[in-house]
Amino acid sequence: MELGLTTFAEMIAVGDQPAPSAGQRLREVVEEAVATERAGLDVYGVGEHHRADFAASSPAMVLSAIAARTERIQLTSAVTVLSSADPVRTYQEFATLDLISNGRAELMAGRGSFIESFPLFGYDLSDYDALFEEKLALLLKIREEGPTNWSGQFRAPLTDAVVYPRTERPLPVWIAVGGTPESVARAGLLGLPLAIAIIGGQPARFRPLVDLYHRALEEGGHDKQPVAVHAHGYIADTDSQAVNDFYAPYAAAMSNIGRERGWGPMTRQQFDALRSQSGSLFVGTPDYVAEKIADIRDTLGLDRFMLHTSVGTLPHEKVLRNIELLGEKVAPQVR
């Protein structure tokens, strides 16, 4: 199973600790990705957001900077908000990244759990589903060899258009979902790899969705495709250190989002439940986190697990130590 990390380049103040600047945080992200490769891990992902508390509005740009500093690690968006993007430009950006990185780029396409990009780029939220469906279809058509002829509702038509540059292999496109059955089934019917964001509850409850995905793959006449999970977590040398380091930034981030969405503030009781053996938080010692990852791998039949550490803004040196432990202590046990 592949192991790696994801980030949104978070910039969230914790207690009396001010948030880092966007420039500082992006430079740290590049260093953290370099450390991910150095630790022997497989993949690093950068998510797209258009908010004051996240610095990565352009994953392809950040991943290109990482590509220049690495040689082996897979570079993926996590995710690209395809609903509010131009599929032509998106293909060009990730094709360029793939060529620069010598065939290491991936694109995870999602509808996005935040909505800031829709008014920013002039889209109506009432078209939320239709936008994603149409733009995904165009992206996949562009990916094919040969001229593209296409017309749709949300952009100008294409007539015998070849979008350049072309990759030297088909650009990998994943579908990233938060748990909507329709999105899972779409991925399977299209024969695309599936990435599931699990940020609450019990991971075992996602098994029916994975089963649905495999049925949809079969119905669509496709071979088996990879399944990945993205989940929050943090690894430290001791259990108490992991909890003490991670709880305050995590609670600050989740409480901030909760105020926007009508949730109550994150409590220590909720945090402890989430980091239990059956919960969705992967927080603890290398042995504990390795056991939880192995459990979710076996329960869901995973091919990839991506740990999202900077849910709130942790000190850079602690993130680097977390990466080191994931690569040197957790990965050998899981594998």
mmCIF file of C-alpha atoms in Angstrom:
data_model
loop_
_atom_site.group_PDB
_atom_site.id
_atom_site.type_symbol
_atom_site.label_atom_id
_atom_site.label_comp_id
_atom_site.label_asym_id
_atom_site.label_seq_id
_atom_site.Cartn_x
_atom_site.Cartn_y
_atom_site.Cartn_z
ATOM 1 C CA MET A 1 0.000 0.000 0.000
ATOM 2 C CA GLU A 2 1.189 3.503 -0.829
ATOM 3 C CA LEU A 3 1.610 5.939 2.055
ATOM 4 C CA GLY A 4 1.914 9.701 1.970
ATOM 5 C CA LEU A 5 0.710 13.063 3.214
ATOM 6 C CA THR A 6 -1.584 15.874 2.162
ATOM 7 C CA THR A 7 -1.810 19.548 3.074
ATOM 8 C CA PHE A 8 -3.888 22.660 2.427
ATOM 9 C CA ALA A 9 -0.994 24.921 3.536
ATOM 10 C CA GLU A 10 -3.052 25.912 6.571
ATOM 11 C CA MET A 11 -2.506 29.301 8.233
ATOM 12 C CA ILE A 12 -4.531 29.154 11.440
ATOM 13 C CA ALA A 13 -3.727 30.998 14.652
ATOM 14 C CA VAL A 14 -3.619 28.754 17.725
ATOM 15 C CA GLY A 15 -4.050 30.415 21.120
ATOM 16 C CA ASP A 16 -1.613 33.314 21.332
ATOM 17 C CA GLN A 17 0.486 31.907 18.487
ATOM 18 C CA PRO A 18 -0.115 33.993 15.335
ATOM 19 C CA ALA A 19 -0.739 32.356 11.998
ATOM 20 C CA PRO A 20 2.255 32.196 9.651
ATOM 21 C CA SER A 21 2.338 34.287 6.503
ATOM 22 C CA ALA A 22 1.323 32.694 3.201
ATOM 23 C CA GLY A 23 4.890 32.833 1.941
ATOM 24 C CA GLN A 24 6.300 31.187 5.049
ATOM 25 C CA ARG A 25 3.700 28.457 4.984
ATOM 26 C CA LEU A 26 4.192 27.660 1.297
ATOM 27 C CA ARG A 27 7.959 27.439 1.750
ATOM 28 C CA GLU A 28 7.379 25.083 4.663
ATOM 29 C CA VAL A 29 5.084 22.940 2.506
ATOM 30 C CA VAL A 30 7.844 22.495 -0.065
ATOM 31 C CA GLU A 31 10.271 21.458 2.680
ATOM 32 C CA GLU A 32 7.699 19.058 4.124
ATOM 33 C CA ALA A 33 7.219 17.435 0.718
ATOM 34 C CA VAL A 34 10.984 17.043 0.324
ATOM 35 C CA ALA A 35 11.046 15.420 3.770
ATOM 36 C CA THR A 36 8.226 13.091 2.680
ATOM 37 C CA GLU A 37 10.343 11.771 -0.173
ATOM 38 C CA ARG A 38 13.430 11.557 2.051
ATOM 39 C CA ALA A 39 11.432 9.442 4.523
ATOM 40 C CA GLY A 40 10.748 6.873 1.789
ATOM 41 C CA LEU A 41 7.042 7.654 1.385
ATOM 42 C CA ASP A 42 5.134 7.453 -1.883
ATOM 43 C CA VAL A 43 2.892 10.472 -2.447
ATOM 44 C CA TYR A 44 2.407 14.100 -1.453
ATOM 45 C CA GLY A 45 -0.832 16.001 -2.085
ATOM 46 C CA VAL A 46 -1.772 19.689 -2.042
ATOM 47 C CA GLY A 47 -5.401 20.792 -1.852
ATOM 48 C CA GLU A 48 -7.029 23.814 -3.503
ATOM 49 C CA HIS A 49 -8.759 26.450 -1.385
ATOM 50 C CA HIS A 50 -9.596 30.122 -1.798
ATOM 51 C CA ARG A 51 -9.737 31.314 1.808
ATOM 52 C CA ALA A 52 -7.693 33.445 4.170
ATOM 53 C CA ASP A 53 -6.759 30.437 6.305
ATOM 54 C CA PHE A 54 -5.289 28.317 3.462
ATOM 55 C CA ALA A 55 -2.326 29.383 1.311
ATOM 56 C CA ALA A 56 -2.605 26.868 -1.541
ATOM 57 C CA SER A 57 -5.047 28.258 -4.098
ATOM 58 C CA SER A 58 -3.026 26.753 -6.983
ATOM 59 C CA PRO A 59 -1.923 23.176 -6.241
ATOM 60 C CA ALA A 60 -0.189 22.756 -9.606
ATOM 61 C CA MET A 61 2.087 25.714 -8.862
ATOM 62 C CA VAL A 62 3.013 24.403 -5.425
ATOM 63 C CA LEU A 63 3.549 20.888 -6.758
ATOM 64 C CA SER A 64 5.787 22.233 -9.513
ATOM 65 C CA ALA A 65 8.019 23.811 -6.876
ATOM 66 C CA ILE A 66 8.094 20.456 -5.108
ATOM 67 C CA ALA A 67 8.862 18.649 -8.377
ATOM 68 C CA ALA A 68 12.028 20.727 -8.748
ATOM 69 C CA ARG A 69 13.242 19.522 -5.339
ATOM 70 C CA THR A 70 12.295 15.832 -5.584
ATOM 71 C CA GLU A 71 12.906 12.890 -7.899
ATOM 72 C CA ARG A 72 10.622 9.984 -7.020
ATOM 73 C CA ILE A 73 7.515 10.898 -5.036
ATOM 74 C CA GLN A 74 4.082 11.059 -6.691
ATOM 75 C CA LEU A 75 2.618 14.596 -6.778
ATOM 76 C CA THR A 76 -1.150 14.948 -6.568
ATOM 77 C CA SER A 77 -3.768 17.594 -6.049
ATOM 78 C CA ALA A 78 -5.904 16.838 -3.012
ATOM 79 C CA VAL A 79 -8.184 18.086 -4.445
ATOM 80 C CA THR A 80 -8.638 20.206 -7.567
ATOM 81 C CA VAL A 81 -12.050 21.891 -7.342
ATOM 82 C CA LEU A 82 -12.975 20.994 -10.902
ATOM 83 C CA SER A 83 -16.490 22.434 -10.645
ATOM 84 C CA SER A 84 -15.147 26.007 -10.677
ATOM 85 C CA ALA A 85 -12.098 25.389 -12.894
ATOM 86 C CA ASP A 86 -11.592 25.426 -16.656
ATOM 87 C CA PRO A 87 -10.852 21.812 -17.664
ATOM 88 C CA VAL A 88 -8.679 22.995 -20.565
ATOM 89 C CA ARG A 89 -6.432 25.049 -18.300
ATOM 90 C CA THR A 90 -6.493 22.382 -15.610
ATOM 91 C CA TYR A 91 -5.277 19.769 -18.063
ATOM 92 C CA GLN A 92 -2.523 22.101 -19.281
ATOM 93 C CA GLU A 93 -1.325 22.805 -15.737
ATOM 94 C CA PHE A 94 -1.137 19.158 -14.712
ATOM 95 C CA ALA A 95 0.259 18.015 -18.053
ATOM 96 C CA THR A 96 3.026 20.576 -17.553
ATOM 97 C CA LEU A 97 3.606 19.313 -14.021
ATOM 98 C CA ASP A 98 3.738 15.748 -15.310
ATOM 99 C CA LEU A 99 6.365 16.628 -17.909
ATOM 100 C CA ILE A 100 8.469 18.660 -15.460
ATOM 101 C CA SER A 101 8.364 15.866 -12.878
ATOM 102 C CA ASN A 102 9.103 13.067 -15.368
ATOM 103 C CA GLY A 103 5.688 11.414 -15.085
ATOM 104 C CA ARG A 104 4.849 11.917 -11.390
ATOM 105 C CA ALA A 105 1.716 14.097 -11.581
ATOM 106 C CA GLU A 106 -1.816 13.109 -10.637
ATOM 107 C CA LEU A 107 -5.056 15.061 -10.525
ATOM 108 C CA MET A 108 -7.696 14.365 -7.904
ATOM 109 C CA ALA A 109 -10.907 15.983 -9.081
ATOM 110 C CA GLY A 110 -13.586 16.889 -6.562
ATOM 111 C CA ARG A 111 -16.582 19.127 -6.114
ATOM 112 C CA GLY A 112 -15.037 20.783 -3.067
ATOM 113 C CA SER A 113 -16.267 20.942 0.518
ATOM 114 C CA PHE A 114 -15.872 24.749 0.560
ATOM 115 C CA ILE A 115 -17.803 27.031 -1.764
ATOM 116 C CA GLU A 116 -15.613 30.163 -2.005
ATOM 117 C CA SER A 117 -14.393 29.320 -5.507
ATOM 118 C CA PHE A 118 -17.896 29.381 -7.018
ATOM 119 C CA PRO A 119 -18.658 33.120 -6.672
ATOM 120 C CA LEU A 120 -14.953 33.914 -7.143
ATOM 121 C CA PHE A 121 -14.983 32.439 -10.645
ATOM 122 C CA GLY A 122 -18.554 33.403 -11.500
ATOM 123 C CA TYR A 123 -20.452 30.133 -10.986
ATOM 124 C CA ASP A 124 -23.863 29.563 -9.426
ATOM 125 C CA LEU A 125 -24.059 27.102 -6.533
ATOM 126 C CA SER A 126 -27.393 25.898 -7.867
ATOM 127 C CA ASP A 127 -25.350 24.285 -10.670
ATOM 128 C CA TYR A 128 -23.110 22.444 -8.165
ATOM 129 C CA ASP A 129 -23.683 18.932 -9.537
ATOM 130 C CA ALA A 130 -24.097 19.850 -13.202
ATOM 131 C CA LEU A 131 -20.832 21.821 -13.211
ATOM 132 C CA PHE A 132 -18.793 18.908 -11.927
ATOM 133 C CA GLU A 133 -20.379 16.356 -14.224
ATOM 134 C CA GLU A 134 -19.866 18.461 -17.347
ATOM 135 C CA LYS A 135 -16.335 19.567 -16.514
ATOM 136 C CA LEU A 136 -15.206 16.077 -15.602
ATOM 137 C CA ALA A 137 -16.507 14.787 -18.920
ATOM 138 C CA LEU A 138 -14.578 17.501 -20.783
ATOM 139 C CA LEU A 139 -11.372 16.868 -18.818
ATOM 140 C CA LEU A 140 -11.489 13.164 -19.646
ATOM 141 C CA LYS A 141 -12.172 13.927 -23.309
ATOM 142 C CA ILE A 142 -9.207 16.310 -23.468
ATOM 143 C CA ARG A 143 -7.038 13.606 -21.919
ATOM 144 C CA GLU A 144 -7.732 11.336 -24.887
ATOM 145 C CA GLU A 145 -5.457 11.445 -27.907
ATOM 146 C CA GLY A 146 -6.648 13.371 -30.938
ATOM 147 C CA PRO A 147 -8.697 16.524 -31.545
ATOM 148 C CA THR A 148 -11.530 17.348 -29.143
ATOM 149 C CA ASN A 149 -14.980 18.296 -30.370
ATOM 150 C CA TRP A 150 -17.217 19.339 -27.528
ATOM 151 C CA SER A 151 -20.047 21.641 -26.506
ATOM 152 C CA GLY A 152 -21.733 22.150 -23.172
ATOM 153 C CA GLN A 153 -23.562 24.572 -20.924
ATOM 154 C CA PHE A 154 -20.790 26.270 -18.972
ATOM 155 C CA ARG A 155 -18.004 27.198 -21.423
ATOM 156 C CA ALA A 156 -17.360 27.896 -25.096
ATOM 157 C CA PRO A 157 -17.382 24.866 -27.422
ATOM 158 C CA LEU A 158 -14.251 23.223 -28.795
ATOM 159 C CA THR A 159 -13.873 22.288 -32.459
ATOM 160 C CA ASP A 160 -11.008 19.988 -33.481
ATOM 161 C CA ALA A 161 -9.008 21.326 -30.526
ATOM 162 C CA VAL A 162 -5.829 19.651 -29.341
ATOM 163 C CA VAL A 163 -4.839 20.890 -25.901
ATOM 164 C CA TYR A 164 -1.082 21.231 -25.391
ATOM 165 C CA PRO A 165 1.281 20.164 -23.960
ATOM 166 C CA ARG A 166 0.505 16.459 -24.263
ATOM 167 C CA THR A 167 1.739 14.093 -21.599
ATOM 168 C CA GLU A 168 3.909 11.098 -22.411
ATOM 169 C CA ARG A 169 1.340 8.837 -20.687
ATOM 170 C CA PRO A 170 -2.357 9.278 -19.889
ATOM 171 C CA LEU A 171 -2.602 11.775 -17.032
ATOM 172 C CA PRO A 172 -3.911 9.934 -13.941
ATOM 173 C CA VAL A 173 -7.277 11.378 -12.859
ATOM 174 C CA TRP A 174 -8.853 10.297 -9.562
ATOM 175 C CA ILE A 175 -12.306 11.116 -8.225
ATOM 176 C CA ALA A 176 -12.201 12.466 -4.668
ATOM 177 C CA VAL A 177 -15.380 12.085 -2.606
ATOM 178 C CA GLY A 178 -16.588 12.884 0.876
ATOM 179 C CA GLY A 179 -19.090 10.051 1.110
ATOM 180 C CA THR A 180 -21.818 10.800 -1.455
ATOM 181 C CA PRO A 181 -22.954 7.514 -3.034
ATOM 182 C CA GLU A 182 -23.644 9.171 -6.402
ATOM 183 C CA SER A 183 -20.050 10.420 -6.581
ATOM 184 C CA VAL A 184 -18.702 6.991 -5.661
ATOM 185 C CA ALA A 185 -20.814 5.300 -8.319
ATOM 186 C CA ARG A 186 -19.728 7.873 -10.920
ATOM 187 C CA ALA A 187 -16.070 7.068 -10.269
ATOM 188 C CA GLY A 188 -16.715 3.368 -10.732
ATOM 189 C CA LEU A 189 -18.794 3.698 -13.878
ATOM 190 C CA LEU A 190 -16.060 5.855 -15.419
ATOM 191 C CA GLY A 191 -13.326 3.446 -14.361
ATOM 192 C CA LEU A 192 -11.436 6.097 -12.369
ATOM 193 C CA PRO A 193 -9.507 5.583 -9.098
ATOM 194 C CA LEU A 194 -11.358 6.617 -5.936
ATOM 195 C CA ALA A 195 -10.092 8.766 -3.029
ATOM 196 C CA ILE A 196 -12.290 9.027 0.067
ATOM 197 C CA ALA A 197 -11.906 11.835 2.608
ATOM 198 C CA ILE A 198 -12.695 10.449 6.068
ATOM 199 C CA ILE A 199 -12.710 13.324 8.550
ATOM 200 C CA GLY A 200 -15.207 12.108 11.125
ATOM 201 C CA GLY A 201 -17.095 9.125 12.470
ATOM 202 C CA GLN A 202 -15.908 5.554 12.029
ATOM 203 C CA PRO A 203 -13.950 4.553 8.910
ATOM 204 C CA ALA A 204 -15.527 1.083 8.919
ATOM 205 C CA ARG A 205 -18.843 2.700 7.975
ATOM 206 C CA PHE A 206 -17.385 3.535 4.553
ATOM 207 C CA ARG A 207 -17.231 -0.132 3.575
ATOM 208 C CA PRO A 208 -20.629 -0.055 1.816
ATOM 209 C CA LEU A 209 -19.383 2.820 -0.342
ATOM 210 C CA VAL A 210 -16.291 0.861 -1.341
ATOM 211 C CA ASP A 211 -18.515 -2.112 -2.189
ATOM 212 C CA LEU A 212 -20.706 0.218 -4.281
ATOM 213 C CA TYR A 213 -17.598 1.439 -6.092
ATOM 214 C CA HIS A 214 -16.496 -2.083 -6.967
ATOM 215 C CA ARG A 215 -19.980 -2.925 -8.256
ATOM 216 C CA ALA A 216 -19.971 0.218 -10.396
ATOM 217 C CA LEU A 217 -16.547 -0.686 -11.803
ATOM 218 C CA GLU A 218 -17.897 -4.079 -12.775
ATOM 219 C CA GLU A 219 -21.062 -2.589 -14.259
ATOM 220 C CA GLY A 220 -18.946 -0.186 -16.298
ATOM 221 C CA GLY A 221 -16.788 -3.029 -17.601
ATOM 222 C CA HIS A 222 -13.597 -1.733 -15.980
ATOM 223 C CA ASP A 223 -10.654 -3.443 -14.342
ATOM 224 C CA LYS A 224 -9.921 -3.008 -10.632
ATOM 225 C CA GLN A 225 -8.819 0.523 -9.740
ATOM 226 C CA PRO A 226 -6.976 1.903 -6.692
ATOM 227 C CA VAL A 227 -8.867 3.082 -3.610
ATOM 228 C CA ALA A 228 -7.299 5.696 -1.328
ATOM 229 C CA VAL A 229 -8.236 7.299 1.988
ATOM 230 C CA HIS A 230 -7.327 10.784 3.199
ATOM 231 C CA ALA A 231 -7.603 11.196 6.984
ATOM 232 C CA HIS A 232 -6.459 13.540 9.733
ATOM 233 C CA GLY A 233 -3.674 12.503 12.068
ATOM 234 C CA TYR A 234 -0.342 13.100 13.755
ATOM 235 C CA ILE A 235 2.467 10.885 15.006
ATOM 236 C CA ALA A 236 4.844 11.581 17.893
ATOM 237 C CA ASP A 237 7.298 9.571 19.948
ATOM 238 C CA THR A 238 4.848 9.205 22.836
ATOM 239 C CA ASP A 239 1.076 9.124 23.057
ATOM 240 C CA SER A 240 0.907 12.082 25.434
ATOM 241 C CA GLN A 241 3.137 14.163 23.181
ATOM 242 C CA ALA A 242 0.967 13.368 20.138
ATOM 243 C CA VAL A 243 -2.183 14.467 21.974
ATOM 244 C CA ASN A 244 -0.592 17.563 23.512
ATOM 245 C CA ASP A 245 0.860 18.696 20.183
ATOM 246 C CA PHE A 246 -2.156 17.996 18.008
ATOM 247 C CA TYR A 247 -5.275 18.723 20.052
ATOM 248 C CA ALA A 248 -5.084 22.533 20.262
ATOM 249 C CA PRO A 249 -4.380 23.167 16.528
ATOM 250 C CA TYR A 250 -6.933 20.545 15.489
ATOM 251 C CA ALA A 251 -9.614 21.910 17.829
ATOM 252 C CA ALA A 252 -8.952 25.478 16.659
ATOM 253 C CA ALA A 253 -9.301 24.527 12.998
ATOM 254 C CA MET A 254 -12.393 22.378 13.420
ATOM 255 C CA SER A 255 -14.067 24.920 15.699
ATOM 256 C CA ASN A 256 -13.433 27.691 13.152
ATOM 257 C CA ILE A 257 -15.084 25.646 10.412
ATOM 258 C CA GLY A 258 -17.840 24.644 12.821
ATOM 259 C CA ARG A 259 -18.770 28.280 13.428
ATOM 260 C CA GLU A 260 -19.293 28.691 9.680
ATOM 261 C CA ARG A 261 -21.326 25.524 9.294
ATOM 262 C CA GLY A 262 -23.328 25.473 12.491
ATOM 263 C CA TRP A 263 -21.386 22.836 14.434
ATOM 264 C CA GLY A 264 -20.513 23.202 18.083
ATOM 265 C CA PRO A 265 -16.886 23.777 19.091
ATOM 266 C CA MET A 266 -14.581 20.747 19.143
ATOM 267 C CA THR A 267 -14.302 19.291 22.660
ATOM 268 C CA ARG A 268 -11.663 17.084 24.214
ATOM 269 C CA GLN A 269 -14.276 14.362 24.684
ATOM 270 C CA GLN A 270 -15.043 14.382 20.947
ATOM 271 C CA PHE A 271 -11.332 14.385 20.142
ATOM 272 C CA ASP A 272 -10.685 11.363 22.360
ATOM 273 C CA ALA A 273 -13.556 9.479 20.731
ATOM 274 C CA LEU A 274 -12.234 10.244 17.263
ATOM 275 C CA ARG A 275 -8.744 9.023 18.124
ATOM 276 C CA SER A 276 -10.007 5.754 19.600
ATOM 277 C CA GLN A 277 -9.289 2.506 17.779
ATOM 278 C CA SER A 278 -12.510 2.736 15.743
ATOM 279 C CA GLY A 279 -12.420 6.505 15.136
ATOM 280 C CA SER A 280 -11.262 8.597 12.205
ATOM 281 C CA LEU A 281 -8.282 10.376 13.830
ATOM 282 C CA PHE A 282 -4.875 8.726 13.443
ATOM 283 C CA VAL A 283 -3.126 10.321 16.425
ATOM 284 C CA GLY A 284 -0.579 8.607 18.648
ATOM 285 C CA THR A 285 2.660 6.673 18.659
ATOM 286 C CA PRO A 286 4.047 5.002 15.530
ATOM 287 C CA ASP A 287 2.862 1.595 16.762
ATOM 288 C CA TYR A 288 -0.679 2.835 17.407
ATOM 289 C CA VAL A 289 -1.007 4.693 14.110
ATOM 290 C CA ALA A 290 0.460 1.760 12.158
ATOM 291 C CA GLU A 291 -2.130 -0.556 13.700
ATOM 292 C CA LYS A 292 -4.978 1.823 12.819
ATOM 293 C CA ILE A 293 -3.767 2.247 9.245
ATOM 294 C CA ALA A 294 -3.451 -1.519 8.817
ATOM 295 C CA ASP A 295 -6.987 -1.938 10.187
ATOM 296 C CA ILE A 296 -8.515 0.569 7.768
ATOM 297 C CA ARG A 297 -6.497 -0.919 4.910
ATOM 298 C CA ASP A 298 -7.920 -4.374 5.609
ATOM 299 C CA THR A 299 -11.450 -3.111 6.304
ATOM 300 C CA LEU A 300 -11.757 -1.004 3.145
ATOM 301 C CA GLY A 301 -9.293 -2.806 0.875
ATOM 302 C CA LEU A 302 -7.074 0.246 0.411
ATOM 303 C CA ASP A 303 -4.241 0.794 -2.030
ATOM 304 C CA ARG A 304 -3.188 4.170 -0.604
ATOM 305 C CA PHE A 305 -3.409 6.031 2.706
ATOM 306 C CA MET A 306 -2.729 9.780 2.943
ATOM 307 C CA LEU A 307 -2.258 11.402 6.361
ATOM 308 C CA HIS A 308 -3.330 15.042 6.714
ATOM 309 C CA THR A 309 -1.343 16.450 9.618
ATOM 310 C CA SER A 310 -1.657 20.234 9.435
ATOM 311 C CA VAL A 311 -5.391 20.382 10.072
ATOM 312 C CA GLY A 312 -4.487 23.311 12.275
ATOM 313 C CA THR A 313 -1.083 24.951 11.892
ATOM 314 C CA LEU A 314 1.471 22.846 13.751
ATOM 315 C CA PRO A 315 5.056 24.060 14.201
ATOM 316 C CA HIS A 316 7.106 23.153 11.142
ATOM 317 C CA GLU A 317 9.651 21.122 13.084
ATOM 318 C CA LYS A 318 6.891 18.973 14.599
ATOM 319 C CA VAL A 319 5.433 18.272 11.162
ATOM 320 C CA LEU A 320 8.888 17.221 9.969
ATOM 321 C CA ARG A 321 9.247 14.832 12.902
ATOM 322 C CA ASN A 322 5.774 13.433 12.166
ATOM 323 C CA ILE A 323 6.864 12.788 8.559
ATOM 324 C CA GLU A 324 10.048 11.092 9.719
ATOM 325 C CA LEU A 325 8.112 8.786 12.037
ATOM 326 C CA LEU A 326 5.542 7.972 9.340
ATOM 327 C CA GLY A 327 8.274 6.943 6.938
ATOM 328 C CA GLU A 328 10.739 5.264 9.261
ATOM 329 C CA LYS A 329 8.482 3.683 11.913
ATOM 330 C CA VAL A 330 4.903 3.438 10.633
ATOM 331 C CA ALA A 331 5.431 2.514 6.968
ATOM 332 C CA PRO A 332 7.611 -0.580 7.615
ATOM 333 C CA GLN A 333 5.017 -1.967 10.036
ATOM 334 C CA VAL A 334 2.089 -1.320 7.705
ATOM 335 C CA ARG A 335 3.875 -2.781 4.721
#
